[in-house]
Coordinates of C-alpha atoms and ligand atoms in Angstrom, one line a residue:
M261 CA 145.6 72.5 104.8
D262 CA 144.1 73.6 108.2
A263 CA 141.5 76.3 108.8
T264 CA 144.2 79.0 109.2
D265 CA 145.9 78.2 106.0
L266 CA 142.6 78.2 104.3
L267 CA 141.7 81.6 105.7
F268 CA 145.0 83.0 104.7
S269 CA 144.5 81.9 101.1
V270 CA 141.0 83.2 100.9
R271 CA 142.1 86.5 102.3
D272 CA 144.8 86.9 99.6
T273 CA 143.5 89.5 97.3
S274 CA 146.6 90.3 95.2
D275 CA 146.3 90.3 91.4
E276 CA 148.2 87.0 91.3
T277 CA 145.3 85.1 92.7
E278 CA 141.8 84.1 91.8
F279 CA 140.7 84.3 95.5
Y280 CA 138.7 87.2 96.6
T281 CA 137.1 86.9 100.1
P282 CA 137.5 89.9 102.3
V283 CA 136.8 88.9 105.9
P284 CA 135.6 91.5 108.4
E285 CA 137.9 92.6 111.2
G286 CA 137.5 90.5 114.3
Y287 CA 136.2 87.5 112.5
T288 CA 137.5 84.1 113.6
T289 CA 136.8 81.1 111.3
G290 CA 135.1 78.3 113.1
R291 CA 133.9 80.2 116.1
V292 CA 130.5 81.0 114.6
K293 CA 128.4 78.3 113.0
Y294 CA 125.9 78.7 110.1
V295 CA 122.6 77.1 109.4
V296 CA 121.6 77.7 105.8
V297 CA 117.9 77.1 105.0
M298 CA 116.8 76.9 101.4
G299 CA 113.7 75.9 99.6
T300 CA 113.0 73.4 96.8
V301 CA 109.9 72.6 94.7
M302 CA 108.1 75.9 95.5
S303 CA 108.3 79.0 97.5
G304 CA 106.0 79.9 100.4
L305 CA 106.8 76.7 102.3
G306 CA 107.7 78.4 105.5
K307 CA 111.5 78.5 105.4
G308 CA 111.3 81.4 107.8
I309 CA 109.1 79.4 110.2
F310 CA 111.4 76.5 110.1
S311 CA 114.5 78.6 110.5
S312 CA 113.2 80.7 113.3
S313 CA 111.8 77.6 115.2
L314 CA 115.2 75.9 115.0
A315 CA 116.9 79.1 116.0
R316 CA 114.4 79.4 118.9
L317 CA 115.4 76.0 120.1
L318 CA 119.1 76.7 120.0
Q319 CA 118.5 80.1 121.7
G320 CA 116.6 78.3 124.4
K321 CA 119.7 76.2 125.1
G322 CA 121.6 79.5 126.0
L323 CA 123.2 80.0 122.5
R324 CA 123.3 83.4 120.8
V325 CA 121.6 83.3 117.5
A326 CA 121.3 85.9 114.6
P327 CA 119.1 85.4 111.6
I328 CA 119.5 86.9 108.2
K329 CA 117.2 86.7 105.2
L330 CA 118.7 87.0 101.7
E331 CA 116.1 88.1 99.2
G332 CA 116.5 87.6 95.5
Y333 CA 114.7 90.7 94.3
L334 CA 116.4 93.9 93.1
N335 CA 114.4 96.2 95.3
V336 CA 116.7 97.7 98.0
D337 CA 114.0 97.1 100.6
S338 CA 110.4 95.9 100.7
G339 CA 108.9 99.3 101.1
T340 CA 107.3 99.6 97.7
L341 CA 106.1 96.0 97.5
N342 CA 102.5 95.2 97.3
P343 CA 101.5 93.1 100.3
F344 CA 98.9 91.3 98.1
R345 CA 101.8 89.8 96.2
H346 CA 104.5 89.5 98.9
G347 CA 102.8 89.4 102.2
E348 CA 103.0 92.3 104.7
V349 CA 105.8 94.8 104.8
F350 CA 107.4 94.3 108.2
V351 CA 109.0 97.4 109.7
L352 CA 112.0 97.1 112.1
D353 CA 112.8 99.5 114.9
D354 CA 115.5 101.1 112.8
G355 CA 113.0 101.9 110.1
M356 CA 114.0 99.1 107.7
E357 CA 111.0 97.9 105.6
C358 CA 111.5 94.2 105.1
D359 CA 110.1 90.8 104.4
M360 CA 107.4 89.4 106.7
D361 CA 109.8 86.6 107.7
L362 CA 111.7 89.1 109.8
G363 CA 108.5 89.4 111.9
T364 CA 108.5 85.6 112.4
Y365 CA 112.1 85.8 113.6
E366 CA 111.4 88.7 116.0
R367 CA 108.4 86.9 117.4
L368 CA 110.0 83.5 117.9
L369 CA 113.3 84.8 119.2
D370 CA 111.8 87.7 121.1
Q371 CA 114.6 89.8 119.7
D372 CA 114.7 93.2 117.9
L373 CA 116.4 92.9 114.6
T374 CA 118.0 95.5 112.4
R375 CA 118.9 96.2 108.7
D376 CA 121.9 93.9 109.3
N377 CA 119.4 91.0 109.4
F378 CA 117.9 91.6 105.9
T379 CA 119.6 91.7 102.5
T380 CA 118.3 91.9 99.0
S381 CA 120.0 91.5 95.7
G382 CA 119.4 95.2 95.2
Q383 CA 121.6 95.9 98.3
I384 CA 124.3 93.4 97.2
Y385 CA 124.6 94.7 93.7
S386 CA 124.5 98.4 94.8
A387 CA 127.3 97.7 97.3
V388 CA 129.4 95.9 94.6
L389 CA 128.8 98.7 92.1
E390 CA 129.7 101.4 94.6
R391 CA 132.9 99.5 95.5
E392 CA 133.7 99.3 91.8
R393 CA 133.3 103.0 91.4
R394 CA 135.6 103.6 94.3
G395 CA 138.3 101.5 92.6
E396 CA 138.4 98.9 95.3
Y397 CA 138.7 96.0 93.0
L398 CA 142.1 97.1 92.0
G399 CA 141.8 96.9 88.3
R400 CA 140.1 93.5 88.2
D401 CA 137.1 92.7 86.1
V402 CA 134.2 92.5 88.6
Q403 CA 132.4 89.2 88.4
M404 CA 129.5 87.3 89.9
I405 CA 132.2 84.9 91.2
P406 CA 134.2 85.8 93.2
H407 CA 133.1 89.4 93.8
V408 CA 129.4 89.3 94.2
T409 CA 129.5 86.1 96.1
A410 CA 132.2 87.7 98.4
E411 CA 129.8 90.5 99.2
V412 CA 127.2 88.0 100.3
K413 CA 129.6 86.1 102.5
N414 CA 131.0 89.3 103.9
R415 CA 127.5 90.3 105.0
L416 CA 127.0 87.0 106.9
R417 CA 130.4 87.3 108.6
T418 CA 129.8 91.0 109.4
L419 CA 126.5 90.0 111.1
A420 CA 128.4 87.2 112.9
V421 CA 131.0 89.7 114.3
K422 CA 128.4 92.4 115.2
S423 CA 125.9 90.1 116.8
R424 CA 128.6 87.9 118.5
A425 CA 126.3 85.0 117.6
D426 CA 127.1 81.4 118.2
V427 CA 124.9 80.5 115.2
V428 CA 123.9 82.6 112.2
F429 CA 120.7 81.4 110.5
V430 CA 120.7 82.2 106.8
E431 CA 117.4 82.0 105.0
I432 CA 117.6 82.2 101.2
G433 CA 114.4 83.5 99.5
G434 CA 112.7 81.7 96.7
T435 CA 113.8 78.2 95.6
V436 CA 116.9 76.4 94.5
G437 CA 117.0 76.7 90.8
D438 CA 115.6 80.2 90.6
F439 CA 117.8 82.2 88.3
E440 CA 117.9 85.2 90.6
N441 CA 119.0 83.3 93.7
G442 CA 121.6 81.2 92.1
Y443 CA 124.5 83.3 93.3
Y444 CA 123.3 83.1 96.9
I445 CA 123.5 79.3 96.7
E446 CA 126.9 79.5 95.1
A447 CA 128.0 81.9 97.9
M448 CA 126.8 79.3 100.5
R449 CA 128.7 76.5 98.8
Q450 CA 131.9 78.6 99.1
L451 CA 131.1 79.5 102.6
A452 CA 130.8 75.9 103.6
Y453 CA 134.2 75.2 102.0
E454 CA 135.9 78.1 103.6
E455 CA 134.5 77.7 107.0
G456 CA 135.3 74.0 107.1
Q457 CA 133.8 70.8 108.6
Q458 CA 131.1 71.1 111.3
N459 CA 130.7 74.8 110.8
V460 CA 128.0 75.1 108.1
L461 CA 124.8 73.0 108.1
F462 CA 122.3 73.0 105.2
V463 CA 118.6 72.5 105.5
A464 CA 116.5 71.9 102.4
L465 CA 112.8 72.5 102.7
T466 CA 110.7 70.7 100.3
F467 CA 107.1 69.8 99.5
I468 CA 105.5 66.4 99.4
L469 CA 102.5 66.3 97.1
E470 CA 99.4 64.4 97.8
P471 CA 97.2 64.6 94.8
P472 CA 93.6 63.9 95.8
T473 CA 93.1 61.6 92.7
L474 CA 95.9 59.3 93.9
G475 CA 95.3 59.6 97.6
E476 CA 98.9 59.0 98.6
Q477 CA 102.0 61.1 99.2
K478 CA 104.4 61.4 96.3
S479 CA 108.0 62.3 96.8
K480 CA 109.3 62.7 93.2
A481 CA 109.1 66.5 93.1
A482 CA 111.0 66.7 96.4
Q483 CA 113.7 64.3 95.1
L484 CA 114.2 66.3 92.0
G485 CA 114.3 69.6 93.9
I486 CA 117.0 68.3 96.3
K487 CA 118.9 66.9 93.3
Q488 CA 119.1 70.4 92.1
A489 CA 120.8 71.5 95.3
L490 CA 123.2 68.6 95.0
Q491 CA 124.0 69.7 91.5
M492 CA 125.0 73.1 92.8
G493 CA 127.4 71.5 95.3
I494 CA 125.1 71.6 98.3
Q495 CA 124.6 68.4 100.3
P496 CA 121.8 69.0 102.7
H497 CA 122.2 67.7 106.3
I498 CA 118.5 68.0 107.1
I499 CA 115.4 67.8 104.9
A500 CA 112.2 69.3 106.1
C501 CA 109.2 68.1 104.3
R502 CA 106.2 70.3 104.2
A503 CA 103.0 68.4 103.6
Q504 CA 99.3 68.6 104.4
R505 CA 99.4 65.4 106.5
E506 CA 102.3 63.8 108.4
V507 CA 104.8 62.4 106.0
T508 CA 104.8 58.6 106.0
D509 CA 107.8 56.5 107.0
K510 CA 107.9 55.1 103.5
V511 CA 108.2 58.6 101.9
R512 CA 110.8 59.7 104.4
E513 CA 112.8 56.5 103.6
K514 CA 112.5 57.2 99.9
I515 CA 113.8 60.7 100.3
S516 CA 116.6 59.4 102.5
V517 CA 117.7 56.9 99.9
Y518 CA 117.8 59.5 97.1
T519 CA 119.5 62.3 99.0
N520 CA 122.2 60.8 101.4
V521 CA 120.3 62.2 104.4
P522 CA 119.7 59.8 107.2
K523 CA 116.0 59.2 107.8
A524 CA 116.2 60.6 111.3
R525 CA 117.0 63.9 109.7
V526 CA 114.1 63.8 107.2
F527 CA 111.6 65.8 109.2
S528 CA 107.9 65.9 108.6
M529 CA 106.7 69.5 108.8
H530 CA 103.1 68.9 108.2
D531 CA 100.3 71.4 108.7
C532 CA 99.4 72.3 112.2
E533 CA 97.0 74.6 114.1
S534 CA 99.7 77.1 115.0
I535 CA 103.2 77.8 113.8
Y536 CA 104.1 77.9 117.5
L537 CA 103.8 74.1 117.6
I538 CA 106.7 73.7 115.2
P539 CA 109.5 74.1 117.9
S540 CA 107.8 71.3 120.0
R541 CA 107.6 69.1 116.9
M542 CA 111.2 69.6 116.1
R543 CA 112.2 68.9 119.6
E544 CA 110.2 65.6 119.6
A545 CA 112.1 64.6 116.4
Q546 CA 115.3 65.6 118.2
L547 CA 116.3 67.9 115.4
D548 CA 117.8 70.4 117.8
Q549 CA 120.1 67.7 119.2
Q550 CA 121.1 66.6 115.8
V551 CA 122.0 70.2 114.9
M552 CA 124.0 70.7 118.1
H553 CA 125.9 67.5 117.4
L554 CA 126.5 68.2 113.7
L555 CA 127.8 71.7 114.4
N556 CA 129.8 70.5 117.4
L557 CA 127.9 72.9 119.7
T558 CA 127.0 70.5 122.5
D559 CA 129.5 72.1 124.9
R560 CA 128.0 75.5 124.5
A561 CA 124.5 74.4 125.7
N562 CA 123.3 75.3 129.2
P563 CA 120.8 72.7 130.4
G564 CA 119.6 74.8 133.3
V565 CA 118.6 77.7 130.9
E566 CA 117.0 75.2 128.6
R567 CA 114.7 73.7 131.3
R568 CA 113.4 77.1 132.4
D569 CA 113.0 78.4 128.9
W570 CA 111.2 75.3 127.7
A571 CA 108.7 75.3 130.6
A572 CA 107.7 78.9 129.9
W573 CA 107.3 78.2 126.2
Q574 CA 105.3 75.0 126.8
R575 CA 102.9 76.8 129.0
F576 CA 102.2 79.3 126.2
V577 CA 101.7 76.4 123.7
D578 CA 99.4 74.5 126.1
R579 CA 97.2 77.6 126.4
I580 CA 96.9 77.9 122.7
L581 CA 96.0 74.3 122.3
A582 CA 93.3 74.2 125.0
P583 CA 91.5 77.5 125.1
K584 CA 88.7 78.0 127.6
H585 CA 86.9 80.7 125.8
E586 CA 86.4 82.0 122.3
V587 CA 85.7 85.3 120.6
T588 CA 85.3 86.5 117.0
V589 CA 87.1 89.7 115.9
G590 CA 86.0 91.3 112.7
I591 CA 88.9 92.6 110.6
T592 CA 88.3 95.0 107.8
G593 CA 90.8 94.9 105.0
K594 CA 91.5 95.5 101.4
Y595 CA 93.6 92.3 101.0
T596 CA 90.9 90.2 102.4
S597 CA 91.8 87.0 100.6
V598 CA 95.5 86.9 101.5
R599 CA 96.2 86.2 105.2
D600 CA 99.9 86.9 104.7
S601 CA 99.2 90.5 104.2
Y602 CA 98.0 90.7 107.8
A603 CA 100.5 88.2 109.4
S604 CA 101.6 90.3 112.3
L605 CA 98.0 91.3 113.2
L606 CA 96.9 87.7 113.2
M607 CA 99.9 86.7 115.3
A608 CA 99.2 89.5 117.8
L609 CA 95.7 88.1 118.2
E610 CA 97.0 84.7 118.8
H611 CA 99.5 85.9 121.4
S612 CA 96.7 87.7 123.3
G613 CA 94.5 84.6 122.9
G614 CA 97.3 82.6 124.6
A615 CA 97.5 85.1 127.5
L616 CA 93.7 85.0 128.0
E617 CA 93.2 81.2 127.2
T618 CA 90.9 82.3 124.4
K619 CA 90.6 81.1 120.8
V620 CA 90.3 84.3 118.7
H621 CA 88.5 83.7 115.5
S622 CA 89.0 86.3 112.8
K623 CA 86.3 87.3 110.4
W624 CA 87.4 89.2 107.3
I625 CA 85.1 92.0 106.3
D626 CA 85.4 93.5 102.8
T627 CA 84.2 97.0 103.4
T628 CA 83.7 98.0 99.7
N629 CA 80.0 97.5 99.9
I630 CA 79.4 98.3 103.6
T631 CA 77.2 101.3 104.4
D632 CA 75.5 102.7 107.6
E633 CA 72.4 100.7 106.5
N634 CA 73.9 97.2 106.3
V635 CA 76.8 97.5 108.8
A636 CA 74.9 95.9 111.7
E637 CA 74.3 92.8 109.6
A638 CA 77.9 92.6 108.6
L639 CA 79.2 92.8 112.1
A640 CA 76.4 90.7 113.7
D641 CA 78.6 87.8 114.8
C642 CA 81.6 89.9 115.8
D643 CA 82.6 90.6 119.4
A644 CA 85.1 93.3 118.4
I645 CA 86.4 95.0 115.4
I646 CA 89.8 96.0 114.1
V647 CA 90.5 98.4 111.3
P648 CA 94.1 97.7 110.4
G649 CA 96.7 99.6 108.4
G650 CA 96.0 100.4 104.8
F651 CA 96.5 102.8 101.9
G652 CA 94.2 104.5 99.4
S653 CA 90.5 105.0 99.2
R654 CA 89.1 101.6 98.5
G655 CA 86.6 100.6 101.1
A656 CA 87.4 103.7 103.3
E657 CA 83.7 104.7 103.6
G658 CA 82.8 101.2 104.7
K659 CA 85.5 101.3 107.3
I660 CA 84.0 104.5 108.7
S661 CA 80.6 102.9 108.9
C662 CA 82.1 100.0 110.9
I663 CA 83.8 102.4 113.3
R664 CA 80.6 104.4 113.7
Y665 CA 78.8 101.2 114.5
A666 CA 81.4 100.2 117.0
R667 CA 81.4 103.6 118.7
E668 CA 77.6 103.9 118.9
N669 CA 77.0 100.3 119.9
K670 CA 79.9 100.0 122.4
M671 CA 81.5 97.3 120.4
P672 CA 85.3 97.0 121.3
Y673 CA 87.3 98.7 118.6
L674 CA 91.0 98.8 117.8
G675 CA 92.3 101.0 115.0
L676 CA 95.8 100.5 113.7
C677 CA 97.4 103.4 111.8
Y678 CA 94.8 103.8 109.0
G679 CA 92.2 102.6 111.5
F680 CA 93.3 105.4 113.9
Q681 CA 93.0 108.0 111.1
M682 CA 89.5 106.6 110.1
A683 CA 88.4 106.8 113.7
V684 CA 89.3 110.5 113.8
I685 CA 87.4 111.1 110.6
E686 CA 84.3 109.2 111.8
F687 CA 84.4 111.2 115.1
A688 CA 84.8 114.5 113.3
R689 CA 81.9 113.8 110.9
N690 CA 79.4 112.2 113.3
V691 CA 80.2 113.8 116.6
C692 CA 81.8 117.2 115.8
G693 CA 79.4 117.7 112.8
L694 CA 82.2 118.3 110.2
K695 CA 80.3 116.5 107.5
D696 CA 83.0 116.7 104.9
A697 CA 85.9 115.6 107.2
N698 CA 88.3 113.3 105.5
T699 CA 91.9 112.5 104.9
T700 CA 93.7 114.1 101.9
E701 CA 94.8 110.6 101.0
V702 CA 91.2 109.9 99.9
A703 CA 89.7 113.3 99.2
H704 CA 92.3 115.9 98.3
D705 CA 90.0 118.8 98.3
C706 CA 87.7 118.0 101.3
R707 CA 86.6 120.9 103.4
D708 CA 87.9 119.6 106.7
A709 CA 91.2 117.6 106.2
V710 CA 91.4 116.3 109.7
I711 CA 94.0 113.9 108.5
D712 CA 96.7 115.5 106.3
I713 CA 100.1 114.8 105.0
L714 CA 102.9 115.3 107.7
P715 CA 104.7 118.6 107.2
E716 CA 108.0 116.7 107.5
Q717 CA 106.9 114.3 104.8
K718 CA 105.7 117.0 102.4
K719 CA 109.3 118.0 101.8
I720 CA 110.3 114.5 100.5
E721 CA 109.3 113.8 96.9
G722 CA 108.6 110.4 95.3
L723 CA 106.8 107.4 96.6
G724 CA 109.8 105.3 97.7
G725 CA 111.1 107.3 100.6
N726 CA 108.6 109.6 102.2
M727 CA 107.1 107.7 105.1
R728 CA 107.7 108.2 108.8
L729 CA 109.2 104.9 109.6
G730 CA 110.4 102.8 112.5
G731 CA 110.4 102.8 116.3
R732 CA 109.4 106.1 118.0
D733 CA 108.7 106.9 121.6
I734 CA 105.1 107.8 122.6
E735 CA 104.3 109.9 125.6
V736 CA 101.4 108.4 127.4
K737 CA 98.9 110.6 129.2
P738 CA 98.5 109.5 132.9
G739 CA 95.1 108.2 134.0
T740 CA 94.0 107.1 130.6
L741 CA 93.1 103.6 129.4
A742 CA 96.3 103.5 127.4
A743 CA 98.3 104.2 130.6
K744 CA 96.4 101.5 132.3
L745 CA 97.0 99.0 129.5
L746 CA 100.7 99.8 129.7
G747 CA 100.9 99.2 133.4
G748 CA 101.3 102.9 134.2
A749 CA 104.2 103.5 131.9
K750 CA 104.8 107.1 130.9
T751 CA 106.3 106.2 127.6
V752 CA 106.1 103.4 125.2
R753 CA 108.1 102.7 122.0
L754 CA 106.1 101.4 119.0
R755 CA 106.8 101.2 115.3
F756 CA 105.4 103.5 112.7
R757 CA 104.8 103.5 108.9
H758 CA 102.7 106.4 107.8
R759 CA 102.6 109.5 105.7
Y760 CA 99.5 111.2 107.1
E761 CA 98.6 112.4 110.6
V762 CA 96.0 114.4 112.6
D763 CA 96.1 118.0 111.6
P764 CA 96.7 119.8 115.0
K765 CA 94.3 122.6 114.1
Y766 CA 91.4 120.2 114.7
L767 CA 92.5 119.0 118.1
E768 CA 90.5 121.5 120.1
C769 CA 87.3 120.6 118.3
L770 CA 87.9 116.9 118.6
E771 CA 88.9 117.0 122.3
S772 CA 86.1 119.3 123.3
K773 CA 83.6 116.7 122.1
G774 CA 85.2 113.9 124.2
L775 CA 87.9 112.3 122.0
V776 CA 91.0 111.8 124.2
F777 CA 94.5 111.7 122.7
S778 CA 96.2 109.6 125.2
G779 CA 99.5 109.2 123.4
K780 CA 101.6 111.9 121.6
A781 CA 105.0 112.3 120.1
P782 CA 107.3 113.7 122.8
D783 CA 108.7 116.5 120.6
Q784 CA 106.1 117.2 117.9
P785 CA 102.3 117.7 117.9
I786 CA 101.8 114.3 116.4
M787 CA 98.8 112.4 117.9
Q788 CA 99.6 108.7 118.4
I789 CA 97.0 107.1 120.5
L790 CA 93.3 107.9 120.9
E791 CA 90.5 106.6 123.1
L792 CA 86.9 107.3 124.1
P793 CA 86.4 107.3 127.9
D794 CA 82.7 106.5 127.8
H795 CA 83.2 103.3 125.8
P796 CA 84.3 99.9 127.1
F797 CA 87.2 99.8 124.6
F798 CA 87.7 102.2 121.8
V799 CA 91.4 102.7 121.0
G800 CA 93.3 103.8 118.0
L801 CA 97.0 103.9 117.4
Q802 CA 98.9 105.8 114.7
A803 CA 101.5 103.1 115.3
H804 CA 101.5 99.4 114.6
P805 CA 101.5 97.6 118.0
E806 CA 101.0 94.3 116.1
L807 CA 104.6 94.5 114.9
T808 CA 106.1 94.2 118.4
S809 CA 103.7 91.7 119.9
R810 CA 105.5 88.6 121.0
P811 CA 104.2 85.2 122.1
L812 CA 105.2 85.6 125.7
R813 CA 104.9 89.4 125.7
P814 CA 101.6 90.1 123.9
S815 CA 100.8 93.7 122.9
P816 CA 98.7 95.2 125.8
F817 CA 96.5 96.8 123.2
F818 CA 95.5 93.5 121.7
V819 CA 95.1 91.9 125.1
G820 CA 92.8 94.8 126.0
L821 CA 90.7 94.3 122.9
V822 CA 90.3 90.6 123.3
Q823 CA 89.5 91.0 127.0
A824 CA 86.8 93.6 126.1
A825 CA 85.5 91.2 123.4
L826 CA 85.3 88.4 126.0
A827 CA 83.4 90.7 128.4
R828 CA 80.9 91.7 125.7
R829 CA 80.3 88.1 124.6
E830 CA 79.8 87.0 128.2
S831 CA 77.3 89.8 128.9
K832 CA 75.4 88.8 125.7
T833 CA 75.1 85.1 126.7
K834 CA 74.0 85.9 130.3
Ligands
LIG1150 N1 97.7 105.5 104.6 C1 98.0 106.0 105.9 C2 99.2 106.9 105.9 O1 100.0 106.8 105.0 C3 98.1 104.9 106.9 C4 99.3 104.0 106.7 C5 99.2 102.7 107.4 O2 98.1 102.3 107.8 N2 100.3 102.0 107.6 O3 99.4 107.6 106.8

């Protein structure tokens, strides 16, 4: 049976057959290749980092790549998820609230993604149930196999058609063996069968334990994890071993023996200083070449493109590895113990550090106990401060104290979303004299609600769907610091995720005392960037510039902050 016969048979949806695989229009089997990345042993191993680094290498060879993340949970999007449990909620330009891994893909691929790149079980089941209600299953009983799995495959193939990708990278959330992800793995088994030889490649990420009491690396958990994938009909082509230290030859051999994967394709993905070193490590291990070979893609590579691409990337990595300066940026936050909840922010700092050959240290500041009296002590070793996005009242007063300190002591300040709103409150209270200024998010009945719920959002009820979300244009006021940072651009597009905004009735008061709103929405009185002209760097954005910062195109707002922090540090040491 050749590929065409196979496609014919899987397309057959008559009631005489058990096959059910609708294929989107314009789809040609064998043109697009798939790399499927799944995890074993435990979650949180960095499947997204592995997948996006490999995708980055293939993209660098001139191939078109499109990632998709398949989440097991029933939520339709990540909007209502607590970042403390799941890492930050990443927002795409089209307003999709999704898993933080999408941020990793966007950064490594320098590519804007859409809702087509993110699927949850909630979306899959909803689509199947809606189809069932429309009678599209033609009287059949609707089953996990073949109907739900068909929906999964259809999404991948639709992405392939829409993106015209050479390679679709599929990342499956959770781990092999999780009850909720089982049907995704089964769908991938079917996909490999239907697409045929050299068209689907499986990567199993696993974890090598090194118990301190034993002092050596142990591979049993990894072996058992991979065995589980084999039991589900998936033979991995590549095994990536996460470990604290480089995985020894002996352990790689052991894994190879137990899994039918050649040792050259058992890759040690041990801890390193920056995730941006992973592509280089993979390249050294020739993983990219192996993938090109296994998927029969070698003819599609463009060596000229690859040389130029790699040189630029290498320069960025070299600058991260050998910084000439260092600064410390204080970050206030509610989720102080979980770095994942601020992943994009930390990445944006790393990107600007790369541009300025500076190691940016971050100092987490829990603001719940900070007051005007002890703030100087808390910020003593910081060269700059960021108040990032947040929700609710916890630590709000402490954040305001930090902002006041930064404003009065000319410490570089960057406020992101909530940090923008807090800066307005601080200014209203301490400069405009509106002592009871606040946001209605914190104090519903305050006298001066300088930050209030957006009129457009007031109409929408319920917590799930009332945020102003996604990419919006900002009109930038000429001659301001924002305009300078943006190289004179008149508009900039950034991403938003907020429910509250500056109440325009306070604009006159705030502006008359010196606060400058240097960015506004083009068609509504929504303030989006603020700054203080008599301060070295005091900038707030209602938007989230950290979401669109990229390794080789760092956010100018972060670059500006780090530059100002460097200047402050240098002036102190002179
Ligand atoms: N809580 C604020 C709002 O809803 C800020 C949101 C944020 O920081 N992302 O407007």
